[in-house]
mmCIF file of C-alpha atoms in Angstrom:
data_model
loop_
_atom_site.group_PDB
_atom_site.id
_atom_site.type_symbol
_atom_site.label_atom_id
_atom_site.label_comp_id
_atom_site.label_asym_id
_atom_site.label_seq_id
_atom_site.Cartn_x
_atom_site.Cartn_y
_atom_site.Cartn_z
ATOM 1 C CA ALA A 210 15.662 -28.983 6.731
ATOM 2 C CA GLN A 211 17.474 -25.906 7.940
ATOM 3 C CA THR A 212 17.546 -24.196 11.122
ATOM 4 C CA VAL A 213 19.320 -21.811 13.096
ATOM 5 C CA THR A 214 19.389 -21.833 17.021
ATOM 6 C CA GLN A 215 20.123 -19.109 18.860
ATOM 7 C CA SER A 216 20.841 -20.026 22.501
ATOM 8 C CA GLN A 217 20.950 -16.692 24.162
ATOM 9 C CA PRO A 218 17.856 -15.157 25.161
ATOM 10 C CA GLU A 219 18.825 -12.522 26.258
ATOM 11 C CA MET A 220 22.028 -10.744 26.802
ATOM 12 C CA SER A 221 23.231 -7.179 28.627
ATOM 13 C CA VAL A 222 26.295 -5.246 27.953
ATOM 14 C CA GLN A 223 27.627 -2.125 29.530
ATOM 15 C CA GLU A 224 27.468 1.014 27.374
ATOM 16 C CA ALA A 225 31.239 1.244 25.307
ATOM 17 C CA GLU A 226 31.793 -2.606 26.130
ATOM 18 C CA THR A 227 31.606 -5.090 23.691
ATOM 19 C CA VAL A 228 29.065 -7.729 23.510
ATOM 20 C CA THR A 229 29.143 -10.977 21.245
ATOM 21 C CA LEU A 230 25.813 -12.937 20.640
ATOM 22 C CA SER A 231 25.742 -16.131 19.517
ATOM 23 C CA CYS A 232 24.075 -17.991 16.247
ATOM 24 C CA THR A 233 24.395 -21.890 14.990
ATOM 25 C CA TYR A 234 22.970 -23.707 12.224
ATOM 26 C CA ASP A 235 22.214 -27.170 10.786
ATOM 27 C CA THR A 236 22.836 -27.245 6.722
ATOM 28 C CA SER A 237 23.625 -29.766 4.240
ATOM 29 C CA GLU A 238 24.208 -26.861 1.523
ATOM 30 C CA SER A 239 27.593 -25.825 0.730
ATOM 31 C CA ASP A 240 26.275 -22.361 -0.816
ATOM 32 C CA TYR A 241 24.450 -20.154 1.211
ATOM 33 C CA TYR A 242 24.184 -16.606 3.106
ATOM 34 C CA LEU A 243 23.691 -15.748 6.304
ATOM 35 C CA PHE A 244 22.015 -12.631 8.604
ATOM 36 C CA TRP A 245 22.052 -10.619 11.215
ATOM 37 C CA TYR A 246 19.081 -8.444 11.985
ATOM 38 C CA LYS A 247 18.172 -5.687 15.062
ATOM 39 C CA GLN A 248 14.671 -5.404 15.612
ATOM 40 C CA PRO A 249 14.346 -2.388 17.721
ATOM 41 C CA PRO A 250 11.360 -1.476 20.014
ATOM 42 C CA SER A 251 9.551 -0.330 16.680
ATOM 43 C CA ARG A 252 9.328 -3.531 15.167
ATOM 44 C CA GLN A 253 11.140 -2.357 12.248
ATOM 45 C CA MET A 254 13.875 -5.207 10.880
ATOM 46 C CA ILE A 255 17.150 -3.909 10.302
ATOM 47 C CA LEU A 256 19.560 -5.268 8.379
ATOM 48 C CA VAL A 257 22.890 -5.528 10.594
ATOM 49 C CA ILE A 258 25.571 -7.890 8.537
ATOM 50 C CA ARG A 259 25.650 -10.411 6.014
ATOM 51 C CA GLN A 260 28.053 -13.163 4.760
ATOM 52 C CA GLU A 261 28.563 -15.110 1.528
ATOM 53 C CA ALA A 262 29.495 -18.470 2.881
ATOM 54 C CA TYR A 263 31.891 -19.169 -0.420
ATOM 55 C CA LYS A 264 33.877 -15.733 1.087
ATOM 56 C CA GLN A 265 36.322 -16.770 4.176
ATOM 57 C CA GLN A 266 36.735 -13.327 5.373
ATOM 58 C CA ASN A 267 34.259 -11.927 7.622
ATOM 59 C CA ALA A 268 31.949 -9.579 7.210
ATOM 60 C CA THR A 269 32.242 -6.165 9.319
ATOM 61 C CA GLU A 270 30.268 -2.918 9.412
ATOM 62 C CA ASN A 271 31.397 -0.612 11.494
ATOM 63 C CA ARG A 272 31.030 -1.488 14.745
ATOM 64 C CA PHE A 273 29.872 -4.732 13.897
ATOM 65 C CA SER A 274 31.381 -8.032 12.868
ATOM 66 C CA VAL A 275 30.963 -11.331 12.777
ATOM 67 C CA ASN A 276 33.347 -14.676 13.217
ATOM 68 C CA PHE A 277 32.053 -16.533 10.778
ATOM 69 C CA GLN A 278 33.073 -20.837 11.707
ATOM 70 C CA LYS A 279 31.875 -22.852 8.499
ATOM 71 C CA ALA A 280 32.810 -25.920 9.668
ATOM 72 C CA ALA A 281 31.588 -25.514 12.915
ATOM 73 C CA LYS A 282 28.527 -23.639 11.539
ATOM 74 C CA SER A 283 29.051 -20.751 13.754
ATOM 75 C CA PHE A 284 27.987 -17.483 12.690
ATOM 76 C CA SER A 285 28.255 -14.966 15.846
ATOM 77 C CA LEU A 286 27.914 -11.107 15.711
ATOM 78 C CA LYS A 287 30.405 -9.180 17.989
ATOM 79 C CA ILE A 288 29.695 -5.743 18.495
ATOM 80 C CA SER A 289 31.814 -3.393 19.664
ATOM 81 C CA ASP A 290 31.506 0.089 21.229
ATOM 82 C CA SER A 291 28.223 -0.857 22.689
ATOM 83 C CA GLN A 292 25.675 1.756 21.991
ATOM 84 C CA LEU A 293 22.196 2.335 24.242
ATOM 85 C CA GLY A 294 20.655 2.432 20.353
ATOM 86 C CA ASP A 295 21.850 -1.193 19.855
ATOM 87 C CA ALA A 296 19.646 -1.994 22.154
ATOM 88 C CA ALA A 297 16.990 -4.834 20.429
ATOM 89 C CA MET A 298 15.800 -7.941 19.973
ATOM 90 C CA TYR A 299 18.746 -9.368 17.084
ATOM 91 C CA PHE A 300 18.085 -12.187 14.961
ATOM 92 C CA CYS A 301 20.451 -14.721 13.031
ATOM 93 C CA ALA A 302 18.792 -15.680 10.088
ATOM 94 C CA TYR A 303 19.770 -18.943 7.097
ATOM 95 C CA THR A 304 18.993 -18.697 3.343
ATOM 96 C CA SER A 305 19.984 -20.682 0.236
ATOM 97 C CA GLN A 306 18.805 -20.856 -3.068
ATOM 98 C CA THR A 307 17.445 -24.050 -2.908
ATOM 99 C CA SER A 308 15.511 -22.835 -0.205
ATOM 100 C CA GLY A 309 13.758 -20.552 -2.277
ATOM 101 C CA SER A 310 14.971 -17.362 -0.661
ATOM 102 C CA ARG A 311 12.693 -18.215 1.851
ATOM 103 C CA LEU A 312 14.830 -16.486 5.249
ATOM 104 C CA THR A 313 14.656 -19.353 8.292
ATOM 105 C CA PHE A 314 15.047 -17.410 11.683
ATOM 106 C CA GLY A 315 16.818 -18.007 14.728
ATOM 107 C CA GLU A 316 14.444 -17.597 18.799
ATOM 108 C CA GLY A 317 16.352 -14.343 18.567
ATOM 109 C CA THR A 318 18.865 -12.237 21.677
ATOM 110 C CA GLN A 319 17.197 -9.965 23.671
ATOM 111 C CA LEU A 320 19.993 -7.109 24.248
ATOM 112 C CA THR A 321 19.900 -4.851 26.662
ATOM 113 C CA VAL A 322 22.566 -1.801 26.218
ATOM 114 C CA ASN A 323 23.202 -0.260 30.125
ATOM 115 C CA PRO A 324 24.557 3.254 31.035
ATOM 116 C CA GLY B 239 17.710 1.536 -1.425
ATOM 117 C CA ALA B 240 14.152 -0.508 -1.560
ATOM 118 C CA VAL B 241 11.503 -0.065 0.241
ATOM 119 C CA VAL B 242 8.570 -1.814 1.034
ATOM 120 C CA SER B 243 5.552 0.235 2.753
ATOM 121 C CA GLN B 244 2.800 -2.019 4.828
ATOM 122 C CA HIS B 245 -0.698 -0.287 5.736
ATOM 123 C CA PRO B 246 -2.355 -0.465 7.942
ATOM 124 C CA SER B 247 0.463 -0.149 10.773
ATOM 125 C CA ARG B 248 -1.723 -1.324 13.415
ATOM 126 C CA VAL B 249 -5.421 -2.004 13.114
ATOM 127 C CA ILE B 250 -8.164 -2.708 15.785
ATOM 128 C CA CYS B 251 -11.396 -5.082 14.324
ATOM 129 C CA LYS B 252 -14.486 -7.121 15.643
ATOM 130 C CA SER B 253 -14.181 -11.085 15.821
ATOM 131 C CA GLY B 254 -15.864 -12.122 12.567
ATOM 132 C CA THR B 255 -14.984 -9.707 10.652
ATOM 133 C CA SER B 256 -11.757 -9.291 7.255
ATOM 134 C CA VAL B 257 -8.612 -7.306 7.910
ATOM 135 C CA LYS B 258 -6.681 -6.572 4.592
ATOM 136 C CA ILE B 259 -2.935 -5.728 5.122
ATOM 137 C CA GLU B 260 -1.143 -4.242 2.178
ATOM 138 C CA CYS B 261 2.387 -4.358 1.003
ATOM 139 C CA ARG B 262 3.446 -2.029 -1.380
ATOM 140 C CA SER B 263 7.020 -2.600 -3.012
ATOM 141 C CA LEU B 264 7.861 1.274 -3.595
ATOM 142 C CA ASP B 265 10.313 2.075 -6.436
ATOM 143 C CA PHE B 266 11.128 -1.939 -7.429
ATOM 144 C CA GLN B 267 9.132 -4.883 -8.657
ATOM 145 C CA ALA B 268 9.087 -7.361 -5.964
ATOM 146 C CA THR B 269 8.137 -10.164 -7.480
ATOM 147 C CA THR B 270 7.724 -12.314 -4.666
ATOM 148 C CA MET B 271 6.415 -11.444 -1.076
ATOM 149 C CA PHE B 272 7.053 -13.669 1.978
ATOM 150 C CA TRP B 273 4.345 -12.893 4.931
ATOM 151 C CA TYR B 274 5.442 -13.819 8.169
ATOM 152 C CA ARG B 275 3.916 -13.754 11.829
ATOM 153 C CA GLN B 276 5.366 -12.930 14.823
ATOM 154 C CA PHE B 277 4.482 -13.152 18.364
ATOM 155 C CA PRO B 278 5.722 -10.842 21.364
ATOM 156 C CA LYS B 279 9.255 -11.807 22.542
ATOM 157 C CA GLN B 280 9.410 -14.561 19.431
ATOM 158 C CA SER B 281 10.311 -14.793 16.201
ATOM 159 C CA LEU B 282 9.349 -14.409 13.030
ATOM 160 C CA MET B 283 7.114 -17.265 11.578
ATOM 161 C CA LEU B 284 6.779 -17.381 7.578
ATOM 162 C CA MET B 285 3.358 -18.167 6.850
ATOM 163 C CA ALA B 286 3.700 -17.961 3.207
ATOM 164 C CA THR B 287 5.201 -16.802 -0.216
ATOM 165 C CA SER B 288 3.551 -15.228 -2.729
ATOM 166 C CA ASN B 289 4.396 -14.810 -6.356
ATOM 167 C CA GLU B 290 3.285 -12.530 -8.639
ATOM 168 C CA GLY B 291 0.150 -13.897 -10.729
ATOM 169 C CA SER B 292 0.427 -17.422 -9.351
ATOM 170 C CA LYS B 293 -1.450 -18.892 -6.416
ATOM 171 C CA ALA B 294 0.540 -18.061 -3.073
ATOM 172 C CA THR B 295 2.235 -21.090 -1.063
ATOM 173 C CA TYR B 296 1.810 -21.651 2.306
ATOM 174 C CA GLU B 297 3.451 -22.906 5.077
ATOM 175 C CA GLN B 298 2.464 -26.069 6.780
ATOM 176 C CA GLY B 299 -0.492 -25.566 9.502
ATOM 177 C CA VAL B 300 -1.115 -22.418 7.937
ATOM 178 C CA GLU B 301 -4.852 -22.056 7.129
ATOM 179 C CA LYS B 302 -5.101 -21.320 3.342
ATOM 180 C CA ASP B 303 -8.907 -19.831 3.930
ATOM 181 C CA LYS B 304 -7.860 -17.814 6.948
ATOM 182 C CA PHE B 305 -4.724 -16.220 5.314
ATOM 183 C CA LEU B 306 -6.274 -15.159 1.564
ATOM 184 C CA ILE B 307 -2.648 -13.943 -0.167
ATOM 185 C CA ASN B 308 -3.142 -12.309 -3.226
ATOM 186 C CA HIS B 309 -0.661 -11.004 -5.373
ATOM 187 C CA ALA B 310 -1.734 -9.880 -8.364
ATOM 188 C CA SER B 311 0.762 -6.788 -9.701
ATOM 189 C CA LEU B 312 4.710 -6.547 -9.376
ATOM 190 C CA THR B 313 4.081 -3.973 -7.242
ATOM 191 C CA LEU B 314 1.368 -5.167 -4.735
ATOM 192 C CA SER B 315 0.582 -7.803 -1.922
ATOM 193 C CA THR B 316 -1.977 -8.346 0.254
ATOM 194 C CA LEU B 317 -3.124 -10.662 3.443
ATOM 195 C CA THR B 318 -6.058 -10.784 4.054
ATOM 196 C CA VAL B 319 -7.439 -12.241 7.700
ATOM 197 C CA THR B 320 -10.480 -13.963 6.889
ATOM 198 C CA SER B 321 -13.272 -14.227 10.202
ATOM 199 C CA ALA B 322 -10.774 -12.823 12.242
ATOM 200 C CA HIS B 323 -10.667 -14.563 15.911
ATOM 201 C CA PRO B 324 -8.889 -13.367 18.753
ATOM 202 C CA GLU B 325 -6.466 -15.854 17.931
ATOM 203 C CA ASP B 326 -5.155 -14.130 14.981
ATOM 204 C CA SER B 327 -4.266 -11.173 16.821
ATOM 205 C CA SER B 328 -0.453 -10.444 16.580
ATOM 206 C CA PHE B 329 2.270 -8.878 14.424
ATOM 207 C CA TYR B 330 2.190 -9.287 10.874
ATOM 208 C CA ILE B 331 5.284 -8.405 8.699
ATOM 209 C CA CYS B 332 6.231 -8.701 4.634
ATOM 210 C CA SER B 333 9.444 -8.803 3.053
ATOM 211 C CA ALA B 334 10.703 -9.042 -0.454
ATOM 212 C CA PRO B 335 14.062 -9.763 -1.646
ATOM 213 C CA GLU B 336 16.059 -6.859 -2.833
ATOM 214 C CA ARG B 337 16.067 -6.213 -6.517
ATOM 215 C CA GLN B 338 19.756 -6.915 -8.579
ATOM 216 C CA GLY B 339 20.477 -9.684 -7.491
ATOM 217 C CA LEU B 340 21.421 -9.032 -3.799
ATOM 218 C CA TRP B 341 20.958 -11.989 -1.065
ATOM 219 C CA GLY B 342 19.160 -9.362 0.957
ATOM 220 C CA TYR B 343 15.481 -8.173 1.652
ATOM 221 C CA THR B 344 13.777 -5.584 2.434
ATOM 222 C CA PHE B 345 10.509 -5.502 5.306
ATOM 223 C CA GLY B 346 7.461 -3.825 5.651
ATOM 224 C CA SER B 347 6.934 -2.015 8.782
ATOM 225 C CA GLY B 348 4.582 -4.467 10.142
ATOM 226 C CA THR B 349 0.719 -4.341 11.180
ATOM 227 C CA ARG B 350 -0.587 -5.009 14.701
ATOM 228 C CA LEU B 351 -3.767 -6.465 14.570
ATOM 229 C CA THR B 352 -6.202 -6.848 17.547
ATOM 230 C CA VAL B 353 -9.367 -8.808 17.301
ATOM 231 C CA VAL B 354 -11.762 -7.617 19.559
#
């Protein structure tokens, strides 16, 4: 079974600084998708960024970028120029066709942004 | 974009009663709906997967008779918590795969259930 691990329960960053959230996963498949979701205090799940495993190029979305290391099964999220609105719980997630499109989530990382 | 509307957003019920949570896909047909449960400061735990017109698939350890899932149409999936007890108090979230074959998911806004 696929597993997703986020080893940082909590992280903090100063406003305008950069922070990296870690995620590792375990799978025997070669074709899969990885996601980072943000869950603010409202608890609405918001997609931050996604990466297709077959793409070597790291995905970027404005201030958010990933470092996808397929061989190492690592998928970290970098947030640049952190803003107060970035404070939230961040979840790394995995899915594949063979998993029936089911998402497997990591434990989450609570990010605090200090003014 | 695709939207899943989830209601109610919060509900308080007495022990022993049943509560129904609805998730509607507003501008697309959701043939599949995933139901999650989330405890405070924890991750989302998949409870079951519903598919339109067929029986739901439950994850190991989830009581089928307590958490009744119905997916009678392409736009509506419901979760009924039967004979609720305080330990059923939690945050419940539904999610549907996005349309157009994109590998993404639309999440409902969640339901906070409190059983007293």
